[in-house]
Coordinates of C-alpha atoms in Angstrom, one line a residue:
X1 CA 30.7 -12.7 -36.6
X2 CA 29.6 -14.4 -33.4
X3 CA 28.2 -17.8 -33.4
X4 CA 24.6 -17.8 -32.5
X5 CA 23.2 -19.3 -29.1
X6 CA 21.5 -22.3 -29.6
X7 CA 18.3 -22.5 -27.3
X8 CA 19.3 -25.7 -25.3
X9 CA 23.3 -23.8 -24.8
X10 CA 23.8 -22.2 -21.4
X11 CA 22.2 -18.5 -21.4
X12 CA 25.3 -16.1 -21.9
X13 CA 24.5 -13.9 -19.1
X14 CA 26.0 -16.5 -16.7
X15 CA 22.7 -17.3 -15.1
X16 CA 23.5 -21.3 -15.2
X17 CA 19.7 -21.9 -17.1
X18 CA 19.6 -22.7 -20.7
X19 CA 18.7 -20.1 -23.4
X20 CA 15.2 -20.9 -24.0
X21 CA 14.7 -20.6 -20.6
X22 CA 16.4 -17.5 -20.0
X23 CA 17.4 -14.4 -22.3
X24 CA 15.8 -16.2 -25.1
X25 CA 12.3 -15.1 -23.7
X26 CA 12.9 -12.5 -25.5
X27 CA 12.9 -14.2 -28.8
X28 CA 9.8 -16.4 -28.0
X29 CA 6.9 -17.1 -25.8
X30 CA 7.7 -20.6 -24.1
X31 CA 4.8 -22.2 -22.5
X32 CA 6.8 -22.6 -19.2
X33 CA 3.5 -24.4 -17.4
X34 CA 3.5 -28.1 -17.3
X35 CA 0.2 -29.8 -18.3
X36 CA -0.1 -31.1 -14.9
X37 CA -0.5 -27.7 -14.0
X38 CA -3.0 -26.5 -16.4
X39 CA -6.5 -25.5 -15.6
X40 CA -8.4 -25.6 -19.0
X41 CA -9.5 -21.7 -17.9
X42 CA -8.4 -18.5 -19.2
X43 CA -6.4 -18.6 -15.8
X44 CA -3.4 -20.4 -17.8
X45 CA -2.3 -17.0 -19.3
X46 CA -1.7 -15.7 -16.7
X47 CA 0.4 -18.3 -15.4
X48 CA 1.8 -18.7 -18.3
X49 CA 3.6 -15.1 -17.8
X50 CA 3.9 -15.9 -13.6
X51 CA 6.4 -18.3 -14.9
X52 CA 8.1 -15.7 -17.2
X53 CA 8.0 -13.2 -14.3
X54 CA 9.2 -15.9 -12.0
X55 CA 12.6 -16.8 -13.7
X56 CA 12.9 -13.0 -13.9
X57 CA 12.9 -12.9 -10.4
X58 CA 15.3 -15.1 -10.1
X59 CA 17.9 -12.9 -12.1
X60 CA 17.3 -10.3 -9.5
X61 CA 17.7 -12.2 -6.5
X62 CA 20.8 -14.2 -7.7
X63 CA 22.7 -11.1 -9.7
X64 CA 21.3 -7.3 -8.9
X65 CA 22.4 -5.3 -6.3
X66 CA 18.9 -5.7 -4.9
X67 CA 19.0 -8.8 -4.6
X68 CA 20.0 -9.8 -1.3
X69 CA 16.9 -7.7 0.4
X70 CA 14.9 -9.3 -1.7
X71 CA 15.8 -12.8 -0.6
X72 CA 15.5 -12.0 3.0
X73 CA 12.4 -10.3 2.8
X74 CA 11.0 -13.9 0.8
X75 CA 12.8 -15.9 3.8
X76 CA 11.1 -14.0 6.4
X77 CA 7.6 -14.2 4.6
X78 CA 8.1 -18.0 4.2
X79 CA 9.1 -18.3 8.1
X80 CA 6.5 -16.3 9.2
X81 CA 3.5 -17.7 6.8
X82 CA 4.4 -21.2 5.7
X83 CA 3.2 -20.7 2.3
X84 CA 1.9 -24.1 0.8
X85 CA 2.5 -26.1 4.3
X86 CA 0.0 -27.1 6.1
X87 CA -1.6 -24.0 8.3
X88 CA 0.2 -21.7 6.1
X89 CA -0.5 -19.6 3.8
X90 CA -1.6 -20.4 -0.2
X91 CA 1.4 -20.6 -2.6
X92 CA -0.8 -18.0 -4.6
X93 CA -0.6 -15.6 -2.3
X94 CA 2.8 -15.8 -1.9
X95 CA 3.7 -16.2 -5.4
X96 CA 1.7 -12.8 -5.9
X97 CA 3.0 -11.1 -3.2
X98 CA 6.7 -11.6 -3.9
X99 CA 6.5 -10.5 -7.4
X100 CA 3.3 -7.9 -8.0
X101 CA 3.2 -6.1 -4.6
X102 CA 6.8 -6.1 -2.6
X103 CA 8.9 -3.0 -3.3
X104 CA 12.4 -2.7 -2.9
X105 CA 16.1 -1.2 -3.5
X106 CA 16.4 1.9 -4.7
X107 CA 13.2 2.3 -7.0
X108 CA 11.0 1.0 -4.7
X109 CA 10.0 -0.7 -7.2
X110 CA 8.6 -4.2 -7.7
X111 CA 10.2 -7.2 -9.8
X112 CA 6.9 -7.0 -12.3
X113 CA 7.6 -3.5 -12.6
X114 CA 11.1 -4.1 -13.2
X115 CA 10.3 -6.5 -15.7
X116 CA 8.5 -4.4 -17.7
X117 CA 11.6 -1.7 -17.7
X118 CA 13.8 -4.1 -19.1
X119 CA 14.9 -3.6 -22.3
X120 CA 14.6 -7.4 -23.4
X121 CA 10.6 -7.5 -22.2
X122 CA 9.6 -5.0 -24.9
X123 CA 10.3 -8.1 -27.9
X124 CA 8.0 -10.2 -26.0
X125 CA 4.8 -11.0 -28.1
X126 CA 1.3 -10.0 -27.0
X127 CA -0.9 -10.5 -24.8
X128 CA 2.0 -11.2 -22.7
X129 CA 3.2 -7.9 -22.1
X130 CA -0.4 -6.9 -21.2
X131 CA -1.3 -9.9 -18.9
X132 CA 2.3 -8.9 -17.4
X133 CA 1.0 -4.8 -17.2
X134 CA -2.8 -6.1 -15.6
X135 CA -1.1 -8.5 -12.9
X136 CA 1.3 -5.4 -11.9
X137 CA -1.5 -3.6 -11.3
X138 CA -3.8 -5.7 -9.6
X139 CA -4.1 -6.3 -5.3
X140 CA -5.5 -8.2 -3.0
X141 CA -8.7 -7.0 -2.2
X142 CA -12.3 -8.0 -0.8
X143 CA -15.6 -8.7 -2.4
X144 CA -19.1 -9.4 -1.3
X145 CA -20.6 -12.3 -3.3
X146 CA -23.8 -10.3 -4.6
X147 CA -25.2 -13.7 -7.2
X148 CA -24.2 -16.8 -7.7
X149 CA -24.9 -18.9 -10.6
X150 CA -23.4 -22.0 -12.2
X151 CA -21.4 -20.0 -14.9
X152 CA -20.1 -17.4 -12.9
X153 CA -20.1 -15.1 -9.6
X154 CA -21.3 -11.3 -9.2
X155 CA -19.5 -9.8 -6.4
X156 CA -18.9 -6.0 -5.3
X157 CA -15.1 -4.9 -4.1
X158 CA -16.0 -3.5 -0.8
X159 CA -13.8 -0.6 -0.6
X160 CA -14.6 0.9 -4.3
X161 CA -18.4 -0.7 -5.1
X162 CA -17.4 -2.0 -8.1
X163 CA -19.1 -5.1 -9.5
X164 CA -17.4 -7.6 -11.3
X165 CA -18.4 -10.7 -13.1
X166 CA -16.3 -13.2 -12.1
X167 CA -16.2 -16.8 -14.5
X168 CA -14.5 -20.2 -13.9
X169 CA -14.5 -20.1 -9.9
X170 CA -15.7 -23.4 -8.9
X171 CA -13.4 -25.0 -12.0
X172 CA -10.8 -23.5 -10.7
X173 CA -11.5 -23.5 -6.8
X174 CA -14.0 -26.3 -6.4
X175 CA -16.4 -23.7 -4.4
X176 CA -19.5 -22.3 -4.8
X177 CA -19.6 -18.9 -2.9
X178 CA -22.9 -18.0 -1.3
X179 CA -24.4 -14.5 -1.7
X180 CA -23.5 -12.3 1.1
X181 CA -20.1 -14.1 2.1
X182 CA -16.6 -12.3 1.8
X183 CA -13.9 -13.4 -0.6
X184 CA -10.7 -11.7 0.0
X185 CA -8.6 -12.4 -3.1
X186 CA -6.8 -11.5 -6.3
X187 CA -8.9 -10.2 -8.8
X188 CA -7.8 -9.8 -12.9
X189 CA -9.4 -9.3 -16.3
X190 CA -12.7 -6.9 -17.0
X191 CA -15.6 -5.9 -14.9
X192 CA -17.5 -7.9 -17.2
X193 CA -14.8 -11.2 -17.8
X194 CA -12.7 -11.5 -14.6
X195 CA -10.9 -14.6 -12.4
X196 CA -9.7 -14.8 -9.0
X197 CA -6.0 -15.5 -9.8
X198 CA -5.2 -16.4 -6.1
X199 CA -7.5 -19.0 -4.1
X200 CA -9.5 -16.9 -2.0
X201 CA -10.2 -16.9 1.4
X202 CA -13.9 -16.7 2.7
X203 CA -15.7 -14.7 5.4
X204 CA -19.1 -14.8 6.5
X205 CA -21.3 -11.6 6.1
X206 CA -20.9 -10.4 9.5
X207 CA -17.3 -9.5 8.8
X208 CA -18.3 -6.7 6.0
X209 CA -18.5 -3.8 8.7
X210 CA -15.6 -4.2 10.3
X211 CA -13.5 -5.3 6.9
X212 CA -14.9 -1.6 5.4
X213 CA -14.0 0.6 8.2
X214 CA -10.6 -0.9 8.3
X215 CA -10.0 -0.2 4.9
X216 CA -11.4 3.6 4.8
X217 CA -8.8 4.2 7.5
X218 CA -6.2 2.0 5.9
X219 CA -6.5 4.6 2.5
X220 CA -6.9 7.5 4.6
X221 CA -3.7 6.7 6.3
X222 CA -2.2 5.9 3.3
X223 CA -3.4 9.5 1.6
X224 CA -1.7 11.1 4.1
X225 CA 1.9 9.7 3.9
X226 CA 4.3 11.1 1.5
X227 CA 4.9 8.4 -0.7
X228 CA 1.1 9.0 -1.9
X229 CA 2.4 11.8 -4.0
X230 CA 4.6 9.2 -6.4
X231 CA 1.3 7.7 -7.6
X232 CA -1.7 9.2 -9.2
X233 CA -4.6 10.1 -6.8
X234 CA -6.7 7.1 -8.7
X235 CA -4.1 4.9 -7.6
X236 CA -3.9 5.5 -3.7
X237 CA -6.1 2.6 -2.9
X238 CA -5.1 0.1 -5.2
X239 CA -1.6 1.3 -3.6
X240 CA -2.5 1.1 -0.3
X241 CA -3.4 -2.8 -0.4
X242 CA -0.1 -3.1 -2.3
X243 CA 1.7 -1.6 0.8
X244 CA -0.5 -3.3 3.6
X245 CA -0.4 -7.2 2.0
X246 CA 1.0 -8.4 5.1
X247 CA -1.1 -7.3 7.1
X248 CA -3.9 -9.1 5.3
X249 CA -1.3 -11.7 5.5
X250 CA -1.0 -11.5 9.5
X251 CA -5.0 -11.0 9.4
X252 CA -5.4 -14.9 7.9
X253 CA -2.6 -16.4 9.7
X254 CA -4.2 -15.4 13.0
X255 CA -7.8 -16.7 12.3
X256 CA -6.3 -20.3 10.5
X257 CA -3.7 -20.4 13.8
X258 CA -7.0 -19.7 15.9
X259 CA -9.0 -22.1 14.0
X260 CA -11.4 -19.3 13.1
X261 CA -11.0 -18.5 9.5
X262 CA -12.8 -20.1 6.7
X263 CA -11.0 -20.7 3.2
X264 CA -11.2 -22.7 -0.1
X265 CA -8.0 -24.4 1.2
X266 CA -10.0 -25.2 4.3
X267 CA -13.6 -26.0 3.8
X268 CA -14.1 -28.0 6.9
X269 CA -13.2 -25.0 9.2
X270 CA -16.7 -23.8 10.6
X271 CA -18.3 -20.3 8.5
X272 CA -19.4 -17.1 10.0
X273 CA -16.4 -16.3 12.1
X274 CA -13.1 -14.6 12.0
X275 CA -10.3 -13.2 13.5
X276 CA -9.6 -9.7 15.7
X277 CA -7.9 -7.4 13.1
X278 CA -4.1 -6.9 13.8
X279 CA -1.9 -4.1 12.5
X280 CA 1.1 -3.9 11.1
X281 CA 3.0 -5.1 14.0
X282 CA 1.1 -8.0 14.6
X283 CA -1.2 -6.2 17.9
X284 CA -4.7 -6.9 18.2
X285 CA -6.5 -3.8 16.7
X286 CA -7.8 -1.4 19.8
X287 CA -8.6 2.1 19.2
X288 CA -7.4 4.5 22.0
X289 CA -7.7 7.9 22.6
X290 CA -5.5 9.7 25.4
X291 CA -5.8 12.7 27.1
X292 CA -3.3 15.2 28.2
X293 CA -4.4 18.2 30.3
X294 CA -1.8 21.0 28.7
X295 CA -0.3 24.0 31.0
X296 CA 1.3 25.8 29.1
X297 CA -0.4 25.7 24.7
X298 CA 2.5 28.3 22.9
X299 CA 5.0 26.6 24.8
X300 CA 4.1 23.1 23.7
X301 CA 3.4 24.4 20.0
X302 CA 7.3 25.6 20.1
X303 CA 8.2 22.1 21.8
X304 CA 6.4 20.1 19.1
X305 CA 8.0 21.9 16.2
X306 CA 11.4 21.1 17.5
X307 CA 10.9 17.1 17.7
X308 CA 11.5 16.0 14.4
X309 CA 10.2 12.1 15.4
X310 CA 6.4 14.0 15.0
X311 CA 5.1 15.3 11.8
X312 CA 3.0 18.1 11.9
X313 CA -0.2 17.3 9.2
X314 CA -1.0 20.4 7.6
X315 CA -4.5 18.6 6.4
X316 CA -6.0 18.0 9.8
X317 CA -3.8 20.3 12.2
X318 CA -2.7 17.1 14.1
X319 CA 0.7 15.6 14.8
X320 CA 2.0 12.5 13.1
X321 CA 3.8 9.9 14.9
X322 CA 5.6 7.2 12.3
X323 CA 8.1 4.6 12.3
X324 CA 11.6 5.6 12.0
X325 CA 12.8 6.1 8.8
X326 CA 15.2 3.3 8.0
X327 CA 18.5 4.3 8.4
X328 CA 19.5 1.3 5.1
X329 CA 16.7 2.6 3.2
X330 CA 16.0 6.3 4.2
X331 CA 13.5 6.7 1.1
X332 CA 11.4 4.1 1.9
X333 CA 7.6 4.6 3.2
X334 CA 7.3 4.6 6.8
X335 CA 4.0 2.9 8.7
X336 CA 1.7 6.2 10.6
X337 CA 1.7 4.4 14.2
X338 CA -0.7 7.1 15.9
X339 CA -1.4 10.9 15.6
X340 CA -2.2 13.7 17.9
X341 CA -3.7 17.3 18.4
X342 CA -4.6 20.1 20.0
X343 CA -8.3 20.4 21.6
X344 CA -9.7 22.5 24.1
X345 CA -6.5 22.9 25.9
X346 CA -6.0 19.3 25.8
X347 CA -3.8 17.0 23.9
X348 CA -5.6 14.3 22.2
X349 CA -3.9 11.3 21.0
X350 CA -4.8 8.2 19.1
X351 CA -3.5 5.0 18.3
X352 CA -4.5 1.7 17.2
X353 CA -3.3 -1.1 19.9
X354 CA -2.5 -1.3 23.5
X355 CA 1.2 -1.6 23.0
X356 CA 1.7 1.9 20.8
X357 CA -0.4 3.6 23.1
X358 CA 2.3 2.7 26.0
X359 CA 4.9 3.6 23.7
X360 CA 3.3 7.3 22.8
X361 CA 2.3 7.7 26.1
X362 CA 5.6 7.6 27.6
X363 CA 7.0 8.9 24.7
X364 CA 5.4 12.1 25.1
X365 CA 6.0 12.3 28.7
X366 CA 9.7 12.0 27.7
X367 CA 9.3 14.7 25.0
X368 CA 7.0 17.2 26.6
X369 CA 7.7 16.9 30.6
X370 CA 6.1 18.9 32.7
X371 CA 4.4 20.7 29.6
X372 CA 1.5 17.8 30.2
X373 CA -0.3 15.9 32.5
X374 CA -1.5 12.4 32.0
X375 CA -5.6 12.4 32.6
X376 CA -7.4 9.1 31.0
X377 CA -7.7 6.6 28.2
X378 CA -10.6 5.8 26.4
X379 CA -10.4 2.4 24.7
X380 CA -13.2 1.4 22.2
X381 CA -12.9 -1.9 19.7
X382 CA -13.8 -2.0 16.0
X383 CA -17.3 -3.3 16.4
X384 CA -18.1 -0.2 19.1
X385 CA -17.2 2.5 16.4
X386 CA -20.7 4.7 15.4
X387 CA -21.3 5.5 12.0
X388 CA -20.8 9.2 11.5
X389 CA -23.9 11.6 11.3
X390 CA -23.6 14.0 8.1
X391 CA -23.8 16.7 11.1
X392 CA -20.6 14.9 12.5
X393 CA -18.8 15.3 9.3
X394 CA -19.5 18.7 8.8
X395 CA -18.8 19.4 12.3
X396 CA -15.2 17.4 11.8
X397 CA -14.3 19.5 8.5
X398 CA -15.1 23.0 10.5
X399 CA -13.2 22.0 13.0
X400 CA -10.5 21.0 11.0
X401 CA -10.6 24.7 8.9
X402 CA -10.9 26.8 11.7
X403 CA -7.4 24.7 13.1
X404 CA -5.7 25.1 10.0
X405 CA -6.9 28.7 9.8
X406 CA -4.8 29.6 12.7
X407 CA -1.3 31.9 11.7
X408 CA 1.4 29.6 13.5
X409 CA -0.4 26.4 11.6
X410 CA -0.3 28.3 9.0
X411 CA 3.2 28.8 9.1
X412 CA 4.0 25.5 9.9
X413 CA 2.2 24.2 7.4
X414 CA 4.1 26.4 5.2
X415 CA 7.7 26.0 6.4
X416 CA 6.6 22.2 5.8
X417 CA 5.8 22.4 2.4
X418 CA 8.5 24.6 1.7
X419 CA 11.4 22.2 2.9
X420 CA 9.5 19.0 1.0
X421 CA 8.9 20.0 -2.0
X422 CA 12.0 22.7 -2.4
X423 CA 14.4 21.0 -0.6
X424 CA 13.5 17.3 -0.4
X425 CA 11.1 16.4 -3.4
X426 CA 13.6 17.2 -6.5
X427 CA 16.3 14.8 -5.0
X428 CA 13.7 11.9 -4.1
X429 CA 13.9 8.7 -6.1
X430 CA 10.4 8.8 -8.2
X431 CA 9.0 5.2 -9.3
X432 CA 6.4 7.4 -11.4
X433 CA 9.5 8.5 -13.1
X434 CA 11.2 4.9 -13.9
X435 CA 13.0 5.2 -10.7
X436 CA 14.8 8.6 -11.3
X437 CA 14.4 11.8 -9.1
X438 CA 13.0 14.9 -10.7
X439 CA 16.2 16.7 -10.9
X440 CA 17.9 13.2 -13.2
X441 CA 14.5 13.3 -14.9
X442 CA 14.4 17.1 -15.8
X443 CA 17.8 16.2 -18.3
X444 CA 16.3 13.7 -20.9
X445 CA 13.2 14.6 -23.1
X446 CA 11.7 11.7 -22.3
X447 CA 11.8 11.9 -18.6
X448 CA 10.8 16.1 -19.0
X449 CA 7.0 14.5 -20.4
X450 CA 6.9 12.3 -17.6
X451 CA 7.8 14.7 -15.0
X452 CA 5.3 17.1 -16.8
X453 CA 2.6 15.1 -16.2
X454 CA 3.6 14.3 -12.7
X455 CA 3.7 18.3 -11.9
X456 CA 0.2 18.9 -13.5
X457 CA -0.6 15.9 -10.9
X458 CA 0.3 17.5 -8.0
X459 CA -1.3 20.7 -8.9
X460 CA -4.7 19.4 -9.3
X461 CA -4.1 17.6 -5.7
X462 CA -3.3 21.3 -4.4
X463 CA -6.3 22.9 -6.1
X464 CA -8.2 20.1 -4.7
X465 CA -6.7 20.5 -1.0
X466 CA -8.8 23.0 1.9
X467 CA -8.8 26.1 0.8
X468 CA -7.3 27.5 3.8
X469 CA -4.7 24.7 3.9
X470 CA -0.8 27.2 2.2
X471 CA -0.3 25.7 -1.6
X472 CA 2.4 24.7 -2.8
X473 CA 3.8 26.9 -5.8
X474 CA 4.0 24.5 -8.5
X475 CA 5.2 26.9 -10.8
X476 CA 8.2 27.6 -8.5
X477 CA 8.9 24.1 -9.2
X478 CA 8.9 24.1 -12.6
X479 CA 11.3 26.8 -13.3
X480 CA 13.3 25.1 -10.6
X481 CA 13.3 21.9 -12.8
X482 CA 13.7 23.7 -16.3
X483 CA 10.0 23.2 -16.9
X484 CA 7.9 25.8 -19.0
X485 CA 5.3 27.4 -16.5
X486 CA 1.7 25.7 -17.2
X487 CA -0.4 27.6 -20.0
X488 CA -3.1 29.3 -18.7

């Protein structure tokens, strides 16, 4: 019989920590927090399984085979934001980023996720494992201050209108948010018991149009990539933020390194006023709309289906133009950088900053040759954007079917789908699916469930997609996978 490890020994699995610290979580909740780090709020919790996640961390960035793109993606971030330095960013921001919101390796998956997985979290006592499942699932996000009181805060999430109670904010933050000001932050806990786990940053009123439109076009873009369909359609939001972090990151760095911002960490700097939105590359946010005068449509439609660096959109009838797919990490989510289509015998194409409009611009000139002809730019900023007119949207959508309705989008759209799901989908690593594709998962009982449920979720997306937009045959899929056909 082995001897037992005593809890001050050196932890077995070679990580150079002692027991207690390490694989002995497992056996016991340490409070890892130092008193001199304790609040008095209910915010110790979840600190108390930060630290827990934290050390886990660790173990992956030290011995997994992920572990090296983790450690360079956390040296770029703290080169780039200077979290906890003066100017930088807040360690909580950091802290949260790193663990709840970056995905990586394989499972695209984050290291709270992973945690979770592991076989020695499940023997960890409550509420840790569910102060561990709510911090996985939480994001950065922005709320309007709607009351404030001395016990506690009502705000709104702008993107979702939900209303939160919010308790322990000036205990915790020394601040007393004013009703109508932005705080963009990390909320947890109920709708009627929540905290701001990270310290949040503060905006004056002004800032609410311009912080909504950005998000509806930030979920909208993100609803149209393909790495929408490994979450649950209640989820693309929430996933969304996730995914665009740093760019909220790059967002505050620009108004603290302009002097513009406001935050708790910064109370001096002067309110009602922020920065120009940036996007993912760093370039002040621009809309742009070129136009193309076409000569020649059914050739151009043949030309475009033979680039493979443009997607064609079945949803809109437009052309996607997106980041290319990492040659290290083929399966990971690629950024939309503009989009095109086919109007009036012009080619219309958007974009979101000066510099990608040069880039598509000469990029389709390269592509299409003397199949277009450069006419004019129209460049518009956030603040100039109207407010579409239910007429508008109407207008938009019958556009948009009578596009879609056309035989050779059809077919495109079809010969799309087709390759994706058929070809594509059943060998693509599924997070949904603990990180397996839906081939591995089809094999195990377990994973069959999960893959069920996953299948019944794209089919409702489908019934819920334009009804002249081709469906995918989820059926087909099912009896491809092993799967029962769904019971009428």
């Amino acid at each position: 019989m082995s001897q037992k490890v005593g809890r001050n020994d050196p932890c077995p699995c070679g990580s150079g920590k002692k027991y207690k610290k390490c694989c002995g979580l497992k056996e016991t909740y340490e409070p890892l927090v130092p008193p001199s780090m304790r609040t008095g709020t209910s915010c110790d919790d979840y600190l108390e399984v930060l630290a827990i996640v934290a050390l886990y961390g660790e173990k992956v960035e030290r011995f997994e085979k992920d572990g090296r793109e983790l450690k360079k993606a956390v040296s770029r971030f703290e080169r780039r934001f200077r979290p906890g330095k003066p100017g930088g960013l807040t360690d909580s921001f950091f802290m949260s980023w790193m663990h709840f919101d970056f995905r990586f390796g394989e499972s695209r998956e984050t290291i709270a996720e992973r945690f979770l997985k592991d076989p020695l979290t499940a023997q960890l006592k409550e509420p840790g494992l569910s102060i561990i499942r709510e911090l996985s699932d939480s994001y950065f996000s922005f709320y309007e201050v709607i009351r404030s009181g001395p016990q506690a805060v009502t705000v709104e999430e702008l993107a979702t209108a939900r209303r939160f109670t919010v308790i322990e904010i000036a205990k915790l933050y020394e601040m007393d948010p004013m009703p109508g000001e932005i705080l963009f932050s990390r909320l947890v806990g109920t709708p009627r018991r929540a905290i701001f786990f990270t310290t949040p940053y503060i905006f004056g009123p002004e800032a609410r149009t311009q912080l909504e439109r950005a998000l509806r076009i930030q979920e909208e873009d993100f609803r149209q990539n393909p790495a929408a369909l490994l979450f649950p359609p209640e989820r693309h939001f929430a996933e969304s933020q996730k995914e665009l972090a740093l760019f909220w990151a790059e967002y505050i760095r620009q108004g603290e390194k302009a002097g513009l911002g406001e935050s708790a960490a910064f109370p001096d700097a002067p309110p009602g006023r922020y920065p120009h939105l940036v996007n993912t590359d760093g370039e002040e946010l621009v809309l742009a709309e070129m136009h193309f005068r076409i000569k020649d449509e059914p050739a151009l439609r043949n030309k475009l289906a033979s680039i493979e660096a443009y997607e064609y959109d079945e949803n809109d009838g437009s052309w996607v133009w997106m980041k290319p797919r990492s040659r290290k990490d083929p399966d990971a989510p690629r950024t939309v950088l503009g989009r095109f289509k086919i109007k009036d015998n012009r080619l219309i194409a958007e974009t979101n900053s000066r510099e990608r409009t040069a880039r598509l611009r000469s990029e389709l000139k390269d592509h299409l040759g003397g199949l277009i002809a450069y006419d004019k730019t129209l460049w518009r900023d956030q603040d100039d954007m109207p407010e579409l007119s239910p007429e508008e949207i109407e207008a938009r959508k019958r556009e948009s079917e009578e596009l879609n309705s056309r035989p050779e989008i059809q077919e495109a759209i079809r010969k799309h789908l087709e390759h994706h799901y058929f070809k594509e989908w059943p060998r693509m690593k599924i997070p949904v699916l603990g990180g397996l594709t839906p081939l591995q998962a089809a094999k195990t009982e377990s994973g069959r469930a999960k893959l069920k449920a996953l299948l019944d979720d794209i089919e409702r997306m489908e019934e819920g997609a334009a009804s002249t937009r081709p469906k995918v045959d989820v059926d087909r899929l099912r009896r491809m996978l092993g799967l029962p056909p769904k019971a009428n």
